[in-house]
XYZ file of C-alpha atoms in Angstrom:
665
model
C 25.820 -25.520 -1.818
C 26.318 -22.184 0.086
C 29.658 -20.520 -0.142
C 29.915 -20.335 3.627
C 29.570 -24.114 3.912
C 32.162 -24.740 1.224
C 34.677 -22.481 2.942
C 34.035 -24.235 6.278
C 34.687 -27.696 4.577
C 37.887 -26.402 3.157
C 39.063 -25.121 6.507
C 38.445 -28.545 8.024
C 40.357 -30.170 5.167
C 43.286 -27.850 5.701
C 43.622 -29.092 9.261
C 42.700 -32.717 8.893
C 44.654 -33.705 5.745
C 48.085 -32.753 7.038
C 47.541 -34.461 10.366
C 46.549 -37.677 8.616
C 50.160 -38.194 7.456
C 52.877 -39.941 9.387
C 55.742 -37.518 9.680
C 58.248 -40.338 10.444
C 57.923 -41.908 6.978
C 60.749 -41.224 4.556
C 60.277 -38.905 1.612
C 59.543 -40.510 -1.794
C 61.674 -39.948 -4.784
C 61.631 -36.472 -6.242
C 61.169 -34.463 -3.048
C 64.638 -32.976 -3.441
C 63.385 -31.251 -6.550
C 60.517 -29.689 -4.594
C 62.536 -28.175 -1.770
C 61.786 -24.586 -0.971
C 65.365 -23.489 -1.886
C 65.086 -25.089 -5.277
C 61.702 -23.483 -5.951
C 62.785 -19.991 -4.883
C 66.059 -20.202 -6.932
C 64.602 -22.044 -9.910
C 65.542 -20.332 -13.162
C 62.715 -19.537 -15.600
C 63.014 -18.172 -19.164
C 59.588 -16.825 -20.034
C 59.507 -13.599 -18.015
C 62.568 -11.944 -19.771
C 63.537 -14.300 -22.646
C 66.537 -15.466 -20.727
C 67.069 -17.660 -17.626
C 66.655 -15.789 -14.348
C 65.346 -16.678 -10.832
C 61.648 -16.276 -10.505
C 62.243 -14.063 -7.447
C 64.234 -11.602 -9.517
C 61.657 -11.287 -12.348
C 59.580 -8.175 -12.773
C 56.372 -10.200 -12.570
C 54.530 -12.596 -10.178
C 55.373 -16.144 -11.204
C 54.177 -19.655 -10.383
C 56.009 -22.838 -11.526
C 54.357 -26.154 -11.612
C 57.028 -28.887 -11.486
C 57.074 -32.397 -13.038
C 56.759 -33.791 -9.554
C 53.650 -31.696 -8.934
C 52.052 -33.111 -12.202
C 52.796 -36.659 -11.068
C 51.756 -36.251 -7.483
C 48.401 -34.529 -8.158
C 47.595 -36.583 -11.250
C 47.258 -33.632 -13.730
C 46.359 -35.058 -17.072
C 46.053 -31.782 -19.043
C 47.249 -28.185 -18.906
C 43.718 -27.341 -18.039
C 43.864 -29.354 -14.818
C 47.388 -28.157 -13.896
C 46.508 -24.485 -14.434
C 43.282 -24.807 -12.370
C 45.634 -25.279 -9.366
C 47.343 -21.901 -9.800
C 46.630 -18.923 -7.668
C 44.287 -16.423 -9.498
C 43.504 -18.845 -12.335
C 40.326 -20.761 -12.978
C 38.930 -22.825 -15.899
C 35.718 -23.846 -17.634
C 34.886 -26.462 -20.227
C 31.950 -26.582 -22.719
C 32.757 -30.283 -23.584
C 34.423 -29.203 -26.798
C 37.200 -26.901 -25.547
C 38.709 -25.832 -22.273
C 38.986 -22.167 -21.273
C 41.225 -20.363 -18.881
C 40.286 -17.417 -16.706
C 42.853 -15.138 -15.107
C 42.053 -12.714 -12.259
C 38.397 -12.566 -13.085
C 38.561 -12.318 -16.819
C 37.347 -15.138 -19.159
C 35.023 -14.160 -21.934
C 32.890 -17.160 -22.999
C 34.142 -18.899 -26.075
C 37.241 -16.671 -26.558
C 39.374 -19.695 -27.256
C 42.058 -18.342 -24.798
C 43.124 -15.723 -27.234
C 44.024 -13.265 -24.421
C 46.757 -15.478 -22.979
C 49.993 -16.501 -24.716
C 50.917 -20.163 -24.624
C 54.442 -21.263 -25.329
C 56.258 -24.576 -25.743
C 59.836 -24.154 -25.020
C 59.548 -20.581 -25.847
C 57.607 -21.070 -29.102
C 54.096 -19.635 -29.363
C 51.305 -22.196 -29.735
C 48.532 -19.573 -30.452
C 47.444 -20.064 -34.021
C 46.793 -17.418 -36.734
C 43.004 -17.671 -37.514
C 41.334 -17.506 -34.110
C 44.426 -16.781 -31.946
C 43.454 -19.815 -29.819
C 45.613 -21.454 -27.205
C 44.620 -25.116 -26.670
C 44.873 -26.252 -23.016
C 42.635 -29.316 -22.716
C 42.739 -32.697 -24.468
C 42.708 -30.547 -27.646
C 46.382 -29.821 -27.018
C 46.911 -33.291 -28.437
C 49.762 -34.656 -26.322
C 50.252 -35.702 -22.695
C 52.264 -33.980 -19.931
C 54.537 -36.984 -19.390
C 57.702 -35.258 -20.483
C 56.966 -31.813 -19.034
C 59.772 -30.577 -16.821
C 57.901 -27.496 -15.607
C 55.165 -25.014 -16.473
C 56.101 -21.440 -15.994
C 53.248 -19.050 -15.366
C 53.970 -15.323 -15.676
C 50.992 -13.245 -14.563
C 50.067 -9.848 -16.104
C 50.686 -8.162 -19.485
C 53.509 -9.639 -21.570
C 53.216 -7.763 -24.879
C 56.282 -5.686 -24.160
C 58.373 -8.770 -25.065
C 55.828 -11.062 -26.911
C 53.342 -8.917 -28.730
C 49.677 -9.808 -29.355
C 47.657 -12.138 -27.165
C 49.959 -11.806 -24.101
C 47.302 -9.696 -22.238
C 46.729 -11.543 -18.960
C 49.446 -14.234 -18.750
C 52.358 -15.851 -20.587
C 52.487 -19.619 -19.991
C 55.594 -21.530 -21.019
C 55.617 -25.339 -21.035
C 59.186 -26.606 -20.779
C 59.951 -30.182 -21.691
C 62.620 -32.422 -20.368
C 65.988 -32.686 -22.018
C 67.644 -35.963 -23.063
C 70.304 -36.010 -20.306
C 67.477 -35.820 -17.661
C 65.365 -38.563 -19.288
C 68.327 -40.812 -20.089
C 66.326 -43.787 -21.358
C 62.836 -44.780 -22.461
C 59.728 -45.014 -20.294
C 56.211 -46.313 -21.298
C 53.017 -45.213 -19.549
C 49.534 -46.639 -19.881
C 46.344 -45.655 -18.173
C 42.665 -46.642 -18.115
C 39.570 -45.287 -16.452
C 35.864 -45.089 -16.622
C 33.873 -43.811 -19.563
C 36.110 -46.009 -21.736
C 39.180 -43.836 -21.155
C 42.465 -45.411 -22.380
C 45.831 -43.662 -22.952
C 49.418 -44.509 -23.550
C 52.720 -42.468 -24.019
C 56.321 -43.250 -24.722
C 58.981 -40.768 -23.517
C 62.584 -41.113 -24.621
C 65.840 -39.216 -24.128
C 69.604 -39.556 -24.446
C 72.767 -37.524 -24.333
C 76.069 -38.417 -25.880
C 79.655 -37.604 -25.033
C 79.885 -35.422 -28.223
C 77.268 -33.071 -26.790
C 74.202 -34.346 -28.679
C 70.992 -34.131 -26.640
C 67.689 -35.840 -27.896
C 64.387 -36.065 -26.162
C 60.812 -36.527 -27.111
C 57.367 -37.935 -26.433
C 54.615 -39.581 -28.395
C 51.159 -40.187 -26.868
C 47.690 -41.418 -27.739
C 44.357 -40.866 -26.010
C 40.866 -42.234 -26.495
C 37.743 -41.779 -24.427
C 34.239 -43.042 -25.159
C 32.668 -40.421 -22.894
C 29.559 -40.283 -20.853
C 25.856 -40.292 -21.670
C 24.678 -36.692 -20.855
C 21.326 -35.044 -20.214
C 20.381 -31.499 -21.028
C 17.120 -30.223 -19.743
C 17.050 -27.546 -22.411
C 16.558 -30.214 -25.089
C 14.076 -32.449 -23.284
C 11.490 -33.014 -25.970
C 10.453 -35.794 -28.352
C 12.440 -34.377 -31.342
C 15.675 -34.124 -29.359
C 15.845 -37.643 -27.721
C 14.399 -36.127 -24.541
C 17.521 -34.244 -23.904
C 19.779 -37.364 -23.738
C 23.097 -37.120 -25.693
C 23.933 -40.895 -26.030
C 27.544 -41.808 -26.824
C 28.104 -38.330 -28.227
C 30.897 -37.205 -25.893
C 33.897 -39.127 -27.420
C 37.390 -37.631 -27.580
C 40.363 -38.852 -29.481
C 43.903 -37.457 -29.814
C 47.443 -38.290 -30.731
C 50.568 -36.222 -30.909
C 54.239 -35.756 -29.923
C 57.017 -33.307 -29.243
C 60.735 -33.544 -29.775
C 63.963 -31.582 -29.094
C 67.424 -32.062 -30.648
C 70.393 -29.934 -29.622
C 74.158 -29.893 -29.835
C 76.263 -27.024 -28.585
C 74.754 -23.744 -29.753
C 72.199 -25.403 -32.090
C 68.689 -26.647 -31.313
C 65.866 -27.952 -33.297
C 62.486 -28.701 -31.575
C 58.884 -29.018 -32.670
C 55.528 -30.748 -32.120
C 52.673 -32.365 -34.079
C 49.200 -33.078 -32.717
C 45.785 -34.154 -34.011
C 42.488 -34.285 -32.069
C 38.886 -35.112 -32.884
C 36.015 -34.368 -30.527
C 32.278 -34.818 -30.781
C 30.083 -31.915 -29.783
C 27.388 -33.323 -27.520
C 25.789 -29.951 -26.499
C 23.791 -29.091 -29.591
C 25.915 -25.927 -30.044
C 25.025 -23.377 -32.709
C 21.438 -24.878 -32.861
C 22.634 -28.014 -34.679
C 20.622 -31.185 -34.588
C 20.826 -32.420 -31.039
C 22.317 -35.956 -30.564
C 23.436 -36.066 -34.156
C 26.442 -38.335 -34.585
C 28.032 -36.134 -37.234
C 28.502 -33.074 -35.062
C 32.277 -32.828 -34.325
C 35.429 -30.782 -34.552
C 38.997 -31.599 -35.630
C 42.171 -29.810 -34.780
C 45.731 -30.178 -36.030
C 48.703 -28.179 -34.886
C 52.338 -28.438 -35.614
C 55.590 -26.447 -35.811
C 59.335 -26.859 -36.277
C 61.915 -24.382 -35.068
C 65.679 -24.113 -35.379
C 67.759 -21.811 -33.264
C 71.410 -20.835 -32.879
C 73.091 -19.053 -29.989
C 76.445 -17.328 -29.993
C 78.262 -16.280 -26.787
C 80.555 -13.594 -28.075
C 81.889 -12.799 -24.608
C 81.002 -12.979 -21.054
C 78.937 -9.819 -21.427
C 77.390 -10.313 -24.901
C 75.243 -13.069 -26.343
C 73.115 -13.159 -29.524
C 70.625 -15.764 -30.793
C 68.562 -16.371 -33.894
C 65.592 -18.661 -34.396
C 63.582 -19.579 -37.589
C 60.333 -21.436 -37.495
C 57.419 -22.816 -39.632
C 54.000 -23.301 -38.165
C 50.793 -25.030 -39.354
C 47.251 -25.142 -38.075
C 44.063 -26.799 -39.243
C 40.589 -26.817 -37.916
C 37.445 -28.541 -39.304
C 33.885 -28.484 -38.019
C 30.951 -30.544 -39.010
C 27.559 -29.088 -38.088
C 24.345 -31.078 -38.908
C 21.261 -29.064 -39.767
C 18.615 -29.978 -42.348
C 21.645 -29.941 -44.619
C 25.075 -30.844 -43.041
C 27.298 -27.747 -43.088
C 31.074 -27.581 -42.604
C 33.638 -24.959 -41.864
C 37.432 -25.200 -42.062
C 40.338 -22.889 -41.183
C 43.915 -23.525 -41.988
C 47.059 -21.460 -41.495
C 50.733 -21.577 -42.537
C 53.324 -19.117 -41.385
C 57.026 -18.636 -41.124
C 59.087 -16.344 -38.919
C 62.504 -15.123 -37.767
C 63.567 -13.520 -34.497
C 66.951 -12.204 -33.412
C 67.786 -11.396 -29.821
C 70.748 -9.744 -28.103
C 71.666 -9.865 -24.421
C 74.307 -7.343 -23.402
C 75.645 -6.709 -19.886
C 77.531 -3.289 -20.104
C 78.274 -3.693 -16.275
C 77.712 -6.061 -13.547
C 74.567 -4.174 -12.461
C 73.162 -3.479 -15.939
C 71.575 -5.791 -18.517
C 70.022 -4.861 -21.863
C 67.737 -7.143 -23.916
C 66.841 -6.192 -27.486
C 65.295 -8.037 -30.377
C 63.458 -7.913 -33.657
C 60.825 -10.336 -35.021
C 59.227 -10.922 -38.433
C 56.363 -13.213 -39.446
C 54.881 -13.988 -42.840
C 51.444 -15.485 -42.597
C 51.213 -17.072 -45.980
C 47.834 -18.764 -45.440
C 44.925 -17.865 -43.091
C 42.090 -19.538 -44.937
C 38.460 -19.789 -44.051
C 35.895 -21.968 -45.863
C 32.259 -22.496 -45.085
C 30.192 -24.962 -47.210
C 27.562 -27.641 -47.248
C 27.054 -30.724 -49.408
C 25.009 -28.481 -51.751
C 27.024 -25.145 -51.965
C 30.142 -23.243 -50.979
C 29.115 -20.163 -49.008
C 32.485 -18.587 -48.374
C 36.128 -19.286 -49.316
C 38.907 -16.816 -48.918
C 42.483 -16.489 -47.789
C 43.686 -13.598 -45.563
C 47.574 -13.450 -45.680
C 49.350 -10.854 -43.558
C 52.736 -9.711 -42.197
C 53.867 -8.888 -38.700
C 56.976 -7.222 -37.479
C 58.260 -5.974 -34.162
C 61.195 -4.473 -32.379
C 61.672 -4.464 -28.563
C 64.074 -3.523 -25.861
C 64.211 -4.143 -22.104
C 66.602 -2.609 -19.632
C 67.390 -4.145 -16.212
C 69.354 -2.082 -13.678
C 70.431 -3.072 -10.181
C 70.498 0.368 -8.740
C 71.534 -0.897 -5.316
C 71.897 -4.176 -3.505
C 68.221 -3.797 -2.337
C 66.772 -2.043 -5.455
C 66.237 -3.156 -9.080
C 64.445 -1.419 -11.922
C 63.092 -3.149 -15.112
C 61.747 -1.068 -18.071
C 60.858 -2.244 -21.493
C 58.917 -1.294 -24.624
C 57.880 -3.070 -27.827
C 56.521 -1.683 -31.110
C 54.372 -3.959 -33.311
C 53.595 -3.484 -37.014
C 50.801 -5.437 -38.585
C 49.758 -5.265 -42.249
C 46.176 -5.609 -41.330
C 45.775 -3.116 -38.440
C 47.438 -0.103 -36.805
C 50.823 -0.325 -35.053
C 50.983 -0.635 -31.356
C 53.505 0.443 -28.700
C 53.419 -1.403 -25.348
C 55.509 -0.456 -22.361
C 56.146 -2.146 -19.005
C 58.076 -1.183 -15.852
C 58.782 -2.964 -12.536
C 60.487 -1.718 -9.417
C 61.825 -4.487 -7.121
C 62.836 -3.850 -3.432
C 64.730 -6.462 -1.489
C 64.501 -5.334 2.137
C 65.854 -8.706 3.363
C 67.455 -11.651 1.741
C 64.294 -13.778 2.081
C 61.718 -11.204 0.817
C 60.942 -8.954 -2.163
C 58.493 -6.163 -2.814
C 57.417 -5.851 -6.447
C 55.668 -2.698 -7.900
C 54.557 -3.534 -11.386
C 52.947 -1.686 -14.262
C 52.349 -3.083 -17.757
C 50.372 -2.715 -20.935
C 49.382 -5.242 -23.499
C 47.233 -5.596 -26.602
C 45.382 -8.189 -28.713
C 44.900 -7.455 -32.420
C 41.670 -8.629 -34.026
C 42.020 -12.207 -35.263
C 41.075 -13.259 -38.750
C 37.668 -14.445 -37.870
C 36.774 -11.255 -36.062
C 38.276 -8.923 -38.611
C 37.258 -10.584 -41.871
C 34.416 -12.983 -41.230
C 31.935 -11.031 -39.129
C 28.978 -13.284 -38.562
C 30.917 -16.319 -39.915
C 29.404 -16.160 -43.403
C 31.425 -13.310 -44.748
C 28.259 -11.130 -45.136
C 29.503 -8.378 -42.769
C 33.042 -7.761 -41.608
C 34.448 -6.159 -38.516
C 36.582 -3.703 -40.448
C 38.818 -1.171 -38.814
C 38.866 -2.989 -35.477
C 41.284 -1.339 -33.070
C 43.402 -3.680 -30.886
C 42.203 -4.433 -27.435
C 44.390 -2.742 -24.809
C 45.026 -3.470 -21.096
C 46.690 -1.465 -18.397
C 47.599 -3.393 -15.257
C 49.023 -2.393 -11.906
C 50.178 -4.847 -9.287
C 51.771 -4.629 -5.781
C 53.276 -7.946 -4.740
C 55.029 -9.060 -1.559
C 56.875 -12.380 -1.326
C 58.578 -13.596 1.794
C 60.170 -16.711 3.119
C 59.077 -17.304 6.772
C 61.226 -20.309 7.494
C 63.235 -23.156 5.917
C 59.928 -24.715 4.904
C 57.268 -21.947 4.557
C 56.963 -19.229 1.907
C 54.064 -16.828 1.280
C 53.016 -14.234 -1.297
C 50.327 -11.588 -1.327
C 49.390 -9.135 -4.106
C 46.874 -6.479 -4.954
C 46.029 -5.861 -8.593
C 44.051 -3.549 -10.722
C 43.509 -3.562 -14.493
C 41.410 -1.990 -17.173
C 40.656 -3.313 -20.583
C 39.659 -0.960 -23.463
C 38.315 -1.562 -26.964
C 37.098 -5.104 -26.084
C 36.270 -6.843 -29.378
C 32.735 -8.161 -28.965
C 30.063 -9.819 -31.188
C 27.165 -7.401 -31.316
C 23.833 -7.574 -33.133
C 23.325 -5.676 -36.345
C 21.016 -2.717 -35.967
C 17.916 -2.997 -38.028
C 19.018 -6.285 -39.529
C 19.765 -9.948 -38.936
C 23.024 -11.452 -37.785
C 25.980 -9.940 -35.881
C 29.310 -8.359 -36.332
C 32.398 -7.821 -34.285
C 32.965 -4.330 -32.913
C 35.109 -2.525 -30.322
C 32.049 -2.238 -28.074
C 33.208 -3.005 -24.473
C 35.481 -1.942 -21.672
C 36.144 -3.729 -18.330
C 37.987 -3.163 -15.123
C 38.834 -5.293 -12.151
C 40.338 -5.038 -8.649
C 41.558 -7.945 -6.688
C 43.615 -9.428 -3.836
C 45.588 -12.700 -3.748
C 47.165 -14.580 -0.970
C 49.193 -17.913 -1.148
C 51.142 -20.020 1.406
C 53.464 -22.720 0.111
C 55.161 -25.217 2.311
C 57.735 -27.909 1.422
C 59.066 -30.720 3.676
C 57.109 -29.490 6.685
C 56.724 -32.540 8.854
C 57.095 -34.737 5.789
C 54.390 -33.196 3.770
C 54.135 -30.484 1.072
C 51.317 -28.280 0.007
C 49.869 -24.882 -0.765
C 46.823 -22.819 0.028
C 45.581 -19.752 -1.829
C 42.635 -17.407 -1.912
C 41.706 -14.806 -4.574
C 39.132 -12.031 -4.188
C 38.353 -10.297 -7.451
C 35.748 -7.894 -8.622
C 35.540 -7.644 -12.490
C 32.988 -5.389 -14.038
C 31.899 -4.102 -17.421
C 32.200 -0.388 -18.074
C 30.305 1.918 -17.864
C 27.421 -0.297 -16.673
C 29.464 -1.743 -13.763
C 27.685 -5.008 -14.233
C 29.577 -8.126 -13.174
C 31.576 -9.728 -16.011
C 30.260 -13.052 -17.263
C 32.151 -16.253 -16.257
C 33.924 -14.401 -13.419
C 33.850 -15.862 -9.865
C 34.336 -13.441 -7.025
C 35.958 -15.902 -4.670
C 38.490 -18.721 -5.579
C 39.963 -20.912 -2.851
C 42.457 -23.617 -3.451
C 44.217 -26.182 -1.287
C 46.749 -28.794 -2.205
C 48.314 -31.244 0.307
C 50.807 -34.136 -0.490
C 52.093 -36.561 2.113
C 53.663 -39.993 2.360
C 51.494 -42.679 3.795
C 54.044 -45.525 3.644
C 57.674 -45.753 2.584
C 56.649 -46.311 -1.054
C 53.300 -44.496 -1.261
C 52.131 -40.909 -1.246
C 48.646 -39.441 -1.307
C 47.936 -36.077 -2.751
C 44.714 -34.041 -2.409
C 43.796 -31.056 -4.446
C 40.659 -28.981 -3.528
C 39.063 -26.068 -5.241
C 36.169 -23.871 -4.200
C 34.590 -21.196 -6.242
C 31.673 -18.824 -5.879
C 28.929 -18.436 -8.480
C 29.543 -17.200 -12.045
C 27.318 -15.068 -14.195
C 26.191 -16.582 -17.523
C 25.561 -14.951 -20.886
C 21.863 -15.303 -20.147
C 22.104 -13.152 -16.988
C 21.621 -16.116 -14.704
C 24.208 -17.616 -12.301
C 25.805 -20.970 -11.910
C 26.043 -22.249 -8.282
C 29.151 -22.242 -6.068
C 30.952 -25.555 -6.003
C 33.659 -27.553 -4.327
C 35.837 -29.873 -6.300
C 38.141 -32.398 -4.675
C 40.678 -34.722 -6.520
C 42.763 -37.384 -4.832
C 45.824 -39.309 -6.183
C 47.600 -42.272 -4.571
C 51.043 -42.792 -6.202
C 53.263 -45.837 -5.486
C 56.970 -45.921 -6.332
C 58.421 -49.032 -4.820
C 61.739 -48.591 -6.579
C 62.702 -45.748 -4.194
C 63.664 -48.240 -1.520
C 64.936 -51.238 -3.445
C 68.316 -52.427 -2.285
C 69.395 -53.304 -5.804
C 68.032 -50.737 -8.253
C 69.732 -52.094 -11.391
C 68.528 -55.600 -10.940
C 65.104 -55.150 -9.360
C 62.181 -54.643 -11.742
C 60.326 -52.658 -9.022
C 62.835 -49.866 -9.411
C 61.555 -49.138 -12.824
C 57.830 -49.202 -12.109
C 55.514 -46.577 -10.730
C 51.730 -46.837 -10.353
C 48.947 -44.415 -9.392
C 45.208 -44.174 -8.931
C 43.444 -40.910 -9.208
C 39.833 -40.171 -8.163
C 38.673 -36.889 -9.780
C 35.616 -35.066 -8.228
C 35.747 -37.397 -5.151
C 32.400 -36.312 -3.805
C 30.627 -36.366 -7.145
C 29.864 -32.676 -7.117
C 27.041 -31.842 -9.547
C 28.131 -28.455 -10.850
C 27.895 -26.411 -14.064
C 30.084 -23.668 -15.655
C 28.976 -20.925 -18.047
C 28.924 -21.677 -21.797
C 28.850 -19.215 -24.665
C 26.012 -17.664 -26.725
C 26.310 -20.632 -29.115
C 24.834 -22.827 -26.375
C 21.174 -23.086 -25.446
C 22.364 -24.130 -22.002
C 23.273 -21.230 -19.706
C 25.519 -23.627 -17.720
C 27.293 -26.700 -19.070
C 27.365 -29.635 -16.641
C 30.843 -30.714 -15.777
C 32.384 -34.122 -15.220
C 31.178 -36.149 -12.179
C 33.315 -38.633 -10.320
C 35.812 -40.515 -12.348
C 38.705 -42.870 -11.623
C 41.922 -43.272 -13.619
C 44.614 -45.960 -12.973
C 48.071 -45.411 -14.411
C 51.238 -47.552 -14.718
C 54.709 -46.388 -15.841
C 57.656 -48.650 -16.654
C 61.187 -47.439 -17.339
C 62.787 -49.667 -20.009
């Protein structure tokens, strides 16, 4: 479908969908949490490692609320993040990948973003991966909000925080205050359930958590690239199944807090990746991820606070790859860490943040073997340390300056220094101008640094960290009680890209610092809340990301990204929400292009309890139901895969339907 046609359809939708709602209907439960005032004054913790208003942070920030998740039927982080301005996703039917402002290298396992759960890093220590699809292992049912901080974040967080820091914040016990059970079912044999719980006592104890389970039989798929007699004529039959289970918890009392997670996921590989036997039932991957963290906070005075946290993390990956002989690979990591942070306000207009961090990576194992032989088995332990400081100065009522720097020390690579600065101008109470500069880095992960072509034959020794320098000019303004908009221009350059390159005069490949990239872009977003009884947002991103010095377009990088979301009540107890996304073509690793596409999702949510006269006695007060239709128009589209795929573009999901029922006990 032509891009011009897609944009025309989007423009029609932007006009028709809001007019289809009845402005006289009352708001459904939760709208008060989505008011423009609450969004603009919402305090987030991921931009500066303490709670501050998103408007006052030296970064451009988007917050996805719990009500957004329910209204639009987001099932995974992948789906929620796809709605964010400047972000886009892809999926190779094994893992989900996130692109930010035109940058998403195929099969990078999201190692250039930093993913946090309540401030704790979820990136593991072998591949540096951040899991955002069903591979995350637990549902979003107890998520209070998702904080998205664009741009380099290494000045506070260190490696991986190159393009964004994403913090998933879960509900606390006093908010949940009870137990709720959710169940859902859909086509392709999809079934899922979750139990959320939370309580708070008069003694100050707060407990919350979630356990969830998911199973999907999956679709029968066809790949033209395997259409021959030996490969079942390209039909992958019952080879797209997906199973996961996991949970999160948080326990706090006064200055103490203990929280953690555990997750397990198994997924078949239906694409014949890495030239494995196509349609073989043994081709699959397994992930396990867990951590536990304890923290303690001391408020010494109104001006001084210190905190300390200690944590233990675990990661496990296993892959089964059927060839003439079935081969296996396994990675597992165990690491511990400490971090101390100080927040000091020497005056009402001055705040200083300082901290130090240490990590001991006891295990970072990799094993590659078959039923006949062990090809590779080795452990790569390491140590990391860092110190950082950030200064925030309110120079005048209309002017604020933020500067920061962090130094990271790594036993396996050279030390790195990453600065950041931001100048914020407040010409009026309802607007802010942000001039931002930041640097960030990504150290080579264990696989790149030590394993080379995956067999340990060659190693990418002496790999320098990737570096990014980013500039952004952003303008945010509130136009009325109901409408807010943001516009930004950005430029970044990435140096020392770690890429897999073929070996000269030999077979195989090795990782080297072989690439550079740069990008320029413009973003625009309008967000409205309670405007004629409906809420929504519309955004557009124009980005041009190229390789250097060839100036060829980066792979997996759409030039145009348009997004529209509209949510409106259709009766007193029901609300319909529509999310639409349009993207231009993307270049593949085989120098071809996937087609532009339009994707439309629709969710109808019913909450009869919002208008029950006797909430305590009426069962309806405790029930909510929804039906979601994903890819409403059954768009047939593909997104780029990696070099491990024979397919240049991986076909994505067609139309699917999911019904969901939630009961508060």
